[in-house]
Short mmCIF file of N, CA, C and O in Angstrom, two decimals:
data_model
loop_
_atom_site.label_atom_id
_atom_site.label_comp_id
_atom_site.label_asym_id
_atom_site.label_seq_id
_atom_site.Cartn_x
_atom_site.Cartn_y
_atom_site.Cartn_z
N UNK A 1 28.84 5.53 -23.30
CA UNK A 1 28.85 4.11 -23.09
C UNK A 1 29.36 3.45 -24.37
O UNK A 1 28.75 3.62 -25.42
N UNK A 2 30.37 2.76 -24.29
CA UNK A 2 30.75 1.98 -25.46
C UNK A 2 29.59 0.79 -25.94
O UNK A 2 29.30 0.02 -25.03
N UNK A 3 28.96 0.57 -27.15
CA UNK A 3 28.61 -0.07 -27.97
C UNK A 3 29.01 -1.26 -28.88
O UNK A 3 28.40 -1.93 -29.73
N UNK A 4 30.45 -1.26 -28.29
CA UNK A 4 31.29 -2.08 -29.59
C UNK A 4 30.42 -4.34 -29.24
O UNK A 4 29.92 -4.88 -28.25
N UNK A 5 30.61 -4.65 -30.16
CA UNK A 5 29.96 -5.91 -29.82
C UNK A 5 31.34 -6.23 -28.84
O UNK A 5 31.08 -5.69 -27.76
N UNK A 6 32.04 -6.56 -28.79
CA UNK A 6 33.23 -7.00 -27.77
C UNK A 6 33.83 -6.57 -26.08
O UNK A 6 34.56 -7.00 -25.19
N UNK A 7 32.69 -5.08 -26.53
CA UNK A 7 32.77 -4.45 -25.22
C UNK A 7 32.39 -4.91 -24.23
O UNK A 7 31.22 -5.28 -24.17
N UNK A 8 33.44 -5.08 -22.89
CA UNK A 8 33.28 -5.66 -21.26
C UNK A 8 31.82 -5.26 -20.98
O UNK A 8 31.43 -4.13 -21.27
N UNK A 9 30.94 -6.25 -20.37
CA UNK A 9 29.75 -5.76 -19.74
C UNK A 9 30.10 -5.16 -18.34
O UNK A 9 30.60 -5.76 -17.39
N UNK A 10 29.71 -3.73 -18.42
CA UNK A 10 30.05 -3.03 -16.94
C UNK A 10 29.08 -2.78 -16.01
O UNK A 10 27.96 -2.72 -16.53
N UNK A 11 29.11 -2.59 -14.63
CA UNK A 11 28.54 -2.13 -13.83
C UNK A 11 27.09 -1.28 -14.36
O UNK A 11 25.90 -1.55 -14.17
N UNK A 12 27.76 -0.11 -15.14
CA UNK A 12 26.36 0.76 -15.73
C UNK A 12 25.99 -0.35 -16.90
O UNK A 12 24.81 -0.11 -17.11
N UNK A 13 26.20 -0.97 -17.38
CA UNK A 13 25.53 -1.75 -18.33
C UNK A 13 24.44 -2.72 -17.67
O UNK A 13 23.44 -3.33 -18.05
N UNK A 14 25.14 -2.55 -16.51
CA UNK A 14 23.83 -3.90 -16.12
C UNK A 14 22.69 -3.07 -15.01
O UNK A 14 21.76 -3.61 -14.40
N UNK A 15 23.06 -1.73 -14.96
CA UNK A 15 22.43 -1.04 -13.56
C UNK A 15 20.96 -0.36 -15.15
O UNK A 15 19.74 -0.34 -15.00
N UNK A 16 21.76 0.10 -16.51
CA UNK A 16 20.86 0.58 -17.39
C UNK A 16 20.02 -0.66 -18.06
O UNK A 16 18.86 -0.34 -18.30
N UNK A 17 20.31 -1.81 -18.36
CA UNK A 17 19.68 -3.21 -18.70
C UNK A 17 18.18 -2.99 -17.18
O UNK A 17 16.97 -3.12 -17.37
N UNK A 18 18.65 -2.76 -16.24
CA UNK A 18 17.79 -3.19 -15.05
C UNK A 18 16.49 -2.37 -15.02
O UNK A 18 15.39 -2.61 -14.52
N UNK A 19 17.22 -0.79 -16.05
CA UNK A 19 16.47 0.49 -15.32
C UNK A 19 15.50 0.52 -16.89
O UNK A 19 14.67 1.37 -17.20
N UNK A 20 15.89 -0.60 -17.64
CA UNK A 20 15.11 -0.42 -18.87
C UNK A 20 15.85 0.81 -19.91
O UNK A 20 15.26 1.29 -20.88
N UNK A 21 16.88 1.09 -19.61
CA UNK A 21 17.40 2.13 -20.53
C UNK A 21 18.71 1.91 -21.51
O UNK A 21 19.28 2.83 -22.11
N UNK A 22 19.03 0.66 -21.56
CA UNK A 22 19.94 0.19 -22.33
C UNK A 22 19.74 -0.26 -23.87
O UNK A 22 19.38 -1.40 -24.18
N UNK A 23 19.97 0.60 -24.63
CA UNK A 23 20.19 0.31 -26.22
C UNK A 23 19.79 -1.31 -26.40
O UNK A 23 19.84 -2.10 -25.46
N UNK A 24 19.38 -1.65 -27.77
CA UNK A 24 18.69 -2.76 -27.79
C UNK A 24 19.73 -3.42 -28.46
O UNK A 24 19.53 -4.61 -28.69
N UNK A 25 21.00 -2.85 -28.91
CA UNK A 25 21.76 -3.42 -29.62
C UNK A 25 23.05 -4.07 -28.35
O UNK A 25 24.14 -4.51 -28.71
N UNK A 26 22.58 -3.99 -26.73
CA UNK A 26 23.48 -4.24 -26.14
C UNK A 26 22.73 -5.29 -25.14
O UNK A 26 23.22 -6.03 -24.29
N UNK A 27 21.54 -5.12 -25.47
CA UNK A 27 20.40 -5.79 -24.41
C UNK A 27 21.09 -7.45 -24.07
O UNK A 27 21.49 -7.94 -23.01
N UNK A 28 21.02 -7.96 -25.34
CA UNK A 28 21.77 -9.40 -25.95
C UNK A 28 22.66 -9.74 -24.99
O UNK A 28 22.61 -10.72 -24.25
N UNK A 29 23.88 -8.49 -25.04
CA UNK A 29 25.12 -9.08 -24.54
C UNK A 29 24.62 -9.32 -22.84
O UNK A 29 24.61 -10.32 -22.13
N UNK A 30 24.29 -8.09 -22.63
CA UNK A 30 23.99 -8.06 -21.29
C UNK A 30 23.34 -9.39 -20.15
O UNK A 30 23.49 -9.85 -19.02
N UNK A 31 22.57 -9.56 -21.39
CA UNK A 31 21.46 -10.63 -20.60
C UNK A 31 22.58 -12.16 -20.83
O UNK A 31 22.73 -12.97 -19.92
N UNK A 32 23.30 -12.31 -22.29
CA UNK A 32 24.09 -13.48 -21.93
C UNK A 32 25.53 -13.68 -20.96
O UNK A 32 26.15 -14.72 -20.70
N UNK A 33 25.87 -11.96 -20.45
CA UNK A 33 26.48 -12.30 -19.58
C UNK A 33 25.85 -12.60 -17.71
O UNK A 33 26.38 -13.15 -16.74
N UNK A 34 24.53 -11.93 -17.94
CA UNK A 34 24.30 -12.41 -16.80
C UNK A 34 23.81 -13.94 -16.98
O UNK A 34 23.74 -14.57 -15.93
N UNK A 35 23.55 -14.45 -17.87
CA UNK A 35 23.14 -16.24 -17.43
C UNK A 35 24.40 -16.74 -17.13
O UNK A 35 24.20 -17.38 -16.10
N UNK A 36 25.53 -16.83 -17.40
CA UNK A 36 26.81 -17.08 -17.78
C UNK A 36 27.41 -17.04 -15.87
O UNK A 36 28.12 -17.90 -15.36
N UNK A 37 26.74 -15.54 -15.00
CA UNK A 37 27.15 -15.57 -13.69
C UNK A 37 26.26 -15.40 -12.98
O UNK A 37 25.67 -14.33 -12.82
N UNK A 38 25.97 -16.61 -12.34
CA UNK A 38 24.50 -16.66 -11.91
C UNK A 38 24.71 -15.83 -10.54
O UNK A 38 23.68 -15.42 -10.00
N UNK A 39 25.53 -15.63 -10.12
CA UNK A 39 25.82 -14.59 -8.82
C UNK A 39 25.15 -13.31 -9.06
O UNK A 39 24.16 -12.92 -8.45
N UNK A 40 25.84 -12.61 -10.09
CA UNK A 40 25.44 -11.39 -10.72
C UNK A 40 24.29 -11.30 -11.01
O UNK A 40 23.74 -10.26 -10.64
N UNK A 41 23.24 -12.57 -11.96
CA UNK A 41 22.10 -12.51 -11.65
C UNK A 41 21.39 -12.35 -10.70
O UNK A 41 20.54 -11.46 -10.83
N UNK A 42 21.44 -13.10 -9.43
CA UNK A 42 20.89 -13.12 -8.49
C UNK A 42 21.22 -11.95 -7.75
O UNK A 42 20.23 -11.49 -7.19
N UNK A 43 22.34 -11.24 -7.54
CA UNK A 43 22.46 -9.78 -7.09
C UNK A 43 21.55 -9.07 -7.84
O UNK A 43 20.87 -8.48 -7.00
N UNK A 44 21.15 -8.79 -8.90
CA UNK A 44 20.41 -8.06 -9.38
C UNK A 44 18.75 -8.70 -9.61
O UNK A 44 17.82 -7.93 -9.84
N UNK A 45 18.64 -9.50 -9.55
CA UNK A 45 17.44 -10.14 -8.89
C UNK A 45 17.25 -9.29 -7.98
O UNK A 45 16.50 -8.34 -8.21
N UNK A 46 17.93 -9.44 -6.66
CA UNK A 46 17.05 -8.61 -5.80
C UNK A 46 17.27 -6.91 -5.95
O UNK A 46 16.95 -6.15 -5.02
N UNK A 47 17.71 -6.53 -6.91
CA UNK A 47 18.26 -5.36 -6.98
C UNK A 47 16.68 -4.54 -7.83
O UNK A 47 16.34 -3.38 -8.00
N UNK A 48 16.06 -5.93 -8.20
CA UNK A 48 14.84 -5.50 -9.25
C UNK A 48 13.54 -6.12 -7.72
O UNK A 48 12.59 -5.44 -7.35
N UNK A 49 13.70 -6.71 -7.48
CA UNK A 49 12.54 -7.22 -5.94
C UNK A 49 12.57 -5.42 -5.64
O UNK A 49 11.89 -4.42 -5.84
N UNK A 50 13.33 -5.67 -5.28
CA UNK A 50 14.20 -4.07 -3.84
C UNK A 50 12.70 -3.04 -4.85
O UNK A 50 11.57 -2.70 -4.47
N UNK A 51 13.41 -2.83 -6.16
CA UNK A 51 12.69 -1.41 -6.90
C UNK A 51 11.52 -1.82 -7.48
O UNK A 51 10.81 -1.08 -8.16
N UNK A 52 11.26 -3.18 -7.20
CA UNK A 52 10.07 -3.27 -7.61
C UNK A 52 8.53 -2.99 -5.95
O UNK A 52 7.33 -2.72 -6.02
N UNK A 53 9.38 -3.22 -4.84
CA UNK A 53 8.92 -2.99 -3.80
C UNK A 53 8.57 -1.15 -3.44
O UNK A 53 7.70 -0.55 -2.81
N UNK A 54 9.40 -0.88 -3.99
CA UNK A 54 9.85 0.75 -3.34
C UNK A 54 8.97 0.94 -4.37
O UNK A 54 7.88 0.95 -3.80
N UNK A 55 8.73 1.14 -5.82
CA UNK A 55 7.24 1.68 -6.69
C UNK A 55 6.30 1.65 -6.18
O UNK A 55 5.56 2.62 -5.98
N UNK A 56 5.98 -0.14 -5.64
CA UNK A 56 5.02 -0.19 -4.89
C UNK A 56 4.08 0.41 -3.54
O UNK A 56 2.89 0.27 -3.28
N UNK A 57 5.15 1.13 -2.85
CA UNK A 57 5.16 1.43 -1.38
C UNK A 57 4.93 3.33 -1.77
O UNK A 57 4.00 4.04 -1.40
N UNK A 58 6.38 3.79 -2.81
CA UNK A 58 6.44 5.23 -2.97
C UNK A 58 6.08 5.72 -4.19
O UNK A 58 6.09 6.91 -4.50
N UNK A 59 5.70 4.56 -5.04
CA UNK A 59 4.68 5.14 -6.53
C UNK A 59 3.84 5.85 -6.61
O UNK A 59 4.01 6.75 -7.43
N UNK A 60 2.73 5.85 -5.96
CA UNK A 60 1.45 6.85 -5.89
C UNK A 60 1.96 7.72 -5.65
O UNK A 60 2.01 8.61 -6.49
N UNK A 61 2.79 7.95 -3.97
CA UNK A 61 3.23 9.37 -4.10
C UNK A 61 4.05 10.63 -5.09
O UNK A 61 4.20 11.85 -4.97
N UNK A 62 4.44 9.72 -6.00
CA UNK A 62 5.64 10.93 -6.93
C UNK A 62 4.33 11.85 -7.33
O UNK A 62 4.57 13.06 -7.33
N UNK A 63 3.26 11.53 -7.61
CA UNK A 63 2.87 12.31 -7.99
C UNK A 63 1.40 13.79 -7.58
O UNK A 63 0.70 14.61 -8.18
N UNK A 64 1.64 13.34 -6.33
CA UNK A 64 1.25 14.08 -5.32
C UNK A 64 1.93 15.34 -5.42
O UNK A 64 3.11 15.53 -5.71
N UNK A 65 1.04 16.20 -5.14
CA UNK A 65 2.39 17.31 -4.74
C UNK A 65 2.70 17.70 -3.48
O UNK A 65 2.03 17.50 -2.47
N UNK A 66 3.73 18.25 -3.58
CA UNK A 66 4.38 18.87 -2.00
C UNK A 66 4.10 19.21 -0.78
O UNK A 66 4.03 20.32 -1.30
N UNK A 67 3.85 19.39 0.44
CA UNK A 67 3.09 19.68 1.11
C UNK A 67 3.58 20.95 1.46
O UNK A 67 4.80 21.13 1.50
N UNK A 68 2.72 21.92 1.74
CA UNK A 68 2.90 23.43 1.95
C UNK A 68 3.79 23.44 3.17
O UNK A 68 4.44 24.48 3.22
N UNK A 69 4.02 22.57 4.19
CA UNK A 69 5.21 22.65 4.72
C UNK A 69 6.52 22.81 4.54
O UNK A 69 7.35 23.50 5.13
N UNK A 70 6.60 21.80 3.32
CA UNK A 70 8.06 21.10 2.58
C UNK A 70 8.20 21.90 1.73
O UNK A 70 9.32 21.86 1.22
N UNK A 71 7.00 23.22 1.02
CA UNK A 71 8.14 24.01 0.03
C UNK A 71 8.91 25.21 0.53
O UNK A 71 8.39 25.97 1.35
N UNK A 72 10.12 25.41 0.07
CA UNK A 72 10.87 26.17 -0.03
C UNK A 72 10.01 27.55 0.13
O UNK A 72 9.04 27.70 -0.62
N UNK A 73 10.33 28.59 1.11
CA UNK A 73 9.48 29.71 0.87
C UNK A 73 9.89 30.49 -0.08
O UNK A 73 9.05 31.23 -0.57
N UNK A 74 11.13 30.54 -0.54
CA UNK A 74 11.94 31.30 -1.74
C UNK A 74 10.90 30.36 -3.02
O UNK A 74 11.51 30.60 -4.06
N UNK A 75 10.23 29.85 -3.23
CA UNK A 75 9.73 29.11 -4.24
C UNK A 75 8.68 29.34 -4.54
O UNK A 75 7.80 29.09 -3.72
N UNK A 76 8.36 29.86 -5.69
CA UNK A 76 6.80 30.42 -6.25
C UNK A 76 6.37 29.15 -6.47
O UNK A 76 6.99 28.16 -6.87
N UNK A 77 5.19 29.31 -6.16
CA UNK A 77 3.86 28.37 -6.72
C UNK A 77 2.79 29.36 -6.34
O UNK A 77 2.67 30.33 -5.60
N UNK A 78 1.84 28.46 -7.45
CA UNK A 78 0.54 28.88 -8.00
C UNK A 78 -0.24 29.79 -7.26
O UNK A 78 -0.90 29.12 -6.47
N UNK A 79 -0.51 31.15 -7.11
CA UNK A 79 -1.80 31.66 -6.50
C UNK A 79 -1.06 31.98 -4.81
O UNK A 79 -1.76 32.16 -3.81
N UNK A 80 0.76 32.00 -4.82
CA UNK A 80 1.29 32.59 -4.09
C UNK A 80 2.57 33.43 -4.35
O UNK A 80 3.56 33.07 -5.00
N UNK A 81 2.40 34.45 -3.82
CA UNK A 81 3.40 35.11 -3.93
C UNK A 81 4.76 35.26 -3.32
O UNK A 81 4.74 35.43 -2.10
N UNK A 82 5.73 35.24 -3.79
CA UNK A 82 6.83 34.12 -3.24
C UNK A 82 7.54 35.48 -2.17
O UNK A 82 7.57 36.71 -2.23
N UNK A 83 8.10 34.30 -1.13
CA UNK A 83 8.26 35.18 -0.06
C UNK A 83 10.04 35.33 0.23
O UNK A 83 10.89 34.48 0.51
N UNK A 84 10.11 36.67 0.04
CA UNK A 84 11.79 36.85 0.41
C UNK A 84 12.44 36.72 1.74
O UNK A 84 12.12 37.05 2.89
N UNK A 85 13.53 36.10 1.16
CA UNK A 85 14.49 36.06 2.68
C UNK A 85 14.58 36.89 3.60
O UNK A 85 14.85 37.99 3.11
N UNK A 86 14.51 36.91 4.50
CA UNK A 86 14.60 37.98 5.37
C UNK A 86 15.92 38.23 5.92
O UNK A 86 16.68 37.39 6.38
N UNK A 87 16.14 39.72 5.82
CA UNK A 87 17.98 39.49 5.85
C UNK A 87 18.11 40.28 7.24
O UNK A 87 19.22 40.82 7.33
N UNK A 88 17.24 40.50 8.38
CA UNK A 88 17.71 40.94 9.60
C UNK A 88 17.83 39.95 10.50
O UNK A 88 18.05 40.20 11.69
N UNK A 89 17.73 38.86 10.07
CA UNK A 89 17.84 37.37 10.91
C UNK A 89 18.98 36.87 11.25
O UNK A 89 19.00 36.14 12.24
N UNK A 90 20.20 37.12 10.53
CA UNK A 90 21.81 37.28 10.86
C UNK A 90 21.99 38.09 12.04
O UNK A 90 22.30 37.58 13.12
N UNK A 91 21.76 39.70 11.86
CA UNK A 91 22.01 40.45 12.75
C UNK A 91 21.42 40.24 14.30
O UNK A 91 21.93 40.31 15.42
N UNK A 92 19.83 39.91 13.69
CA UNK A 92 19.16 39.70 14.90
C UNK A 92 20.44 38.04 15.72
O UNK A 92 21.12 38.19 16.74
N UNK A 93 20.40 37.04 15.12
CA UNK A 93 20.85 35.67 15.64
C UNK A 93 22.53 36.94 16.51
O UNK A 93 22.70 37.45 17.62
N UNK A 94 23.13 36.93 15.57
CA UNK A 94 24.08 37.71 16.37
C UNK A 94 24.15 38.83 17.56
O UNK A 94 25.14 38.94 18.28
N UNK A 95 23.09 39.57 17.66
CA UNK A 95 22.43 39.86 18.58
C UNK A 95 21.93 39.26 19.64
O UNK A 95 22.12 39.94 20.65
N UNK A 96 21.44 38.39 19.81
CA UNK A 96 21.60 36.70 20.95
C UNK A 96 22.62 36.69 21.20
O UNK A 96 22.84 37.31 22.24
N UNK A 97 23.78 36.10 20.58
CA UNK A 97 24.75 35.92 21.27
C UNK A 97 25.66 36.24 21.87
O UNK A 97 26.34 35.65 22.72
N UNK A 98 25.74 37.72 21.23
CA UNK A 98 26.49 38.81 22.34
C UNK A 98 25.10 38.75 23.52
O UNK A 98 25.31 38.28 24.64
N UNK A 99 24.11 39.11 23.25
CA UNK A 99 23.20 39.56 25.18
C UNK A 99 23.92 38.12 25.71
O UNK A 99 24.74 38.15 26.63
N UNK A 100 23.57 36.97 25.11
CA UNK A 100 23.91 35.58 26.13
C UNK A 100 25.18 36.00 26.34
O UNK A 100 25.39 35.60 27.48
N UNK A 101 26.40 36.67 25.88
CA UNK A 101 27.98 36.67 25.95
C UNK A 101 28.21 37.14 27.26
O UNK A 101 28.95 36.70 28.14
N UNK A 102 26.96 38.74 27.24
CA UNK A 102 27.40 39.60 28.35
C UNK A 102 26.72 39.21 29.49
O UNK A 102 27.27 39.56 30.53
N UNK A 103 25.75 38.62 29.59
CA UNK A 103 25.21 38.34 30.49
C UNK A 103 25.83 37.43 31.68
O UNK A 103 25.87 37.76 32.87
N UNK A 104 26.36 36.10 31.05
CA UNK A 104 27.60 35.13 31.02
C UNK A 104 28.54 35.84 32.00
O UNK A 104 28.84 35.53 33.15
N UNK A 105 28.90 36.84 31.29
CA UNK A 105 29.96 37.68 31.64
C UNK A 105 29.61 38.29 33.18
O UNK A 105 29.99 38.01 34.32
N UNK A 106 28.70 39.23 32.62
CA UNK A 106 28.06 39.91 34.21
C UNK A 106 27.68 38.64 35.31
O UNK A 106 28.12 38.78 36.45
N UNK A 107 27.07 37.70 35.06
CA UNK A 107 26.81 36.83 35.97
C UNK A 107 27.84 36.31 36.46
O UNK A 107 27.86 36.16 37.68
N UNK A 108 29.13 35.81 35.56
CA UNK A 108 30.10 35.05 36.37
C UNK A 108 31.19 36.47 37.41
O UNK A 108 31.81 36.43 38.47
N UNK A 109 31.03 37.14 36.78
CA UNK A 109 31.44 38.63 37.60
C UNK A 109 30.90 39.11 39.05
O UNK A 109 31.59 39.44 40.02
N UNK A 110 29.58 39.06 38.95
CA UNK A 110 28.66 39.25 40.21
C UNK A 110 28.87 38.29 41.10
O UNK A 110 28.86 38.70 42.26
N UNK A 111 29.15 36.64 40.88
CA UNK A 111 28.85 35.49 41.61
C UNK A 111 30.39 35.19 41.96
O UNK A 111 30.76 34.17 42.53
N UNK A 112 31.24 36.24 41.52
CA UNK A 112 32.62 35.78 41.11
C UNK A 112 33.48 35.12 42.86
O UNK A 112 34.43 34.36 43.00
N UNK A 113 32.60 35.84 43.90
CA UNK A 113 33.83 35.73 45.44
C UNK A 113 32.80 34.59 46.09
O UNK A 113 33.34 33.92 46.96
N UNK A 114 31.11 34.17 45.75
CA UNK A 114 30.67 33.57 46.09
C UNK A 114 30.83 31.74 46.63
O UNK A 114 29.86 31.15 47.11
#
């Protein structure tokens, strides 16, 4: 990110000003170009409502953990032992679809003068 005092206020300048992560030596510019376009303010007005709503609603949860549904079974956690892919599940799925192929087959064969 350019720093220079003269430097254009950009898009990430005003998305990092919003997110609290913008250098203090750029804070200044930032904030006097948004009084300057009160549009831009007000877009980001609600751009801070919006994330100040969504903390509110999905805050508690970040720090919940996962539900034993939602993890990955390739994924160790605590007091389990992590469970490998199972690699006859290709063959087997391909196996379906030839019986459904031939079957298809034999059936439209049998029913074929009907």
């Amino acid at each position: 990110m350019d720093t220079e005092p003269d430097a254009p206020v950009t898009e990430a300048d005003l998305h990092a000003w919003m997110d609290g992560e913008l250098p203090e030596e750029r804070r200044g510019e930032v904030e006097r170009h948004l009084a300057g376009n009160p549009d831009l303010a007000r877009r980001f007005d609600r751009y801070r409502a919006q994330r100040a709503m969504l903390q509110d609603t999905f805050g508690p949860l970040i720090e919940r953990p996962l539900p034993a549904a939602l993890v990955p079974p390739y994924a160790r956690t605590a007091g389990r032992p992590a469970v490998r892919p199972r690699r006859w599940l290709p063959a087997l799925a391909a196996a379906a679809v030839l019986l459904v192929f031939v079957a298809g087959g034999a059936g439209g064969w049998w029913l074929r003068g009907w």
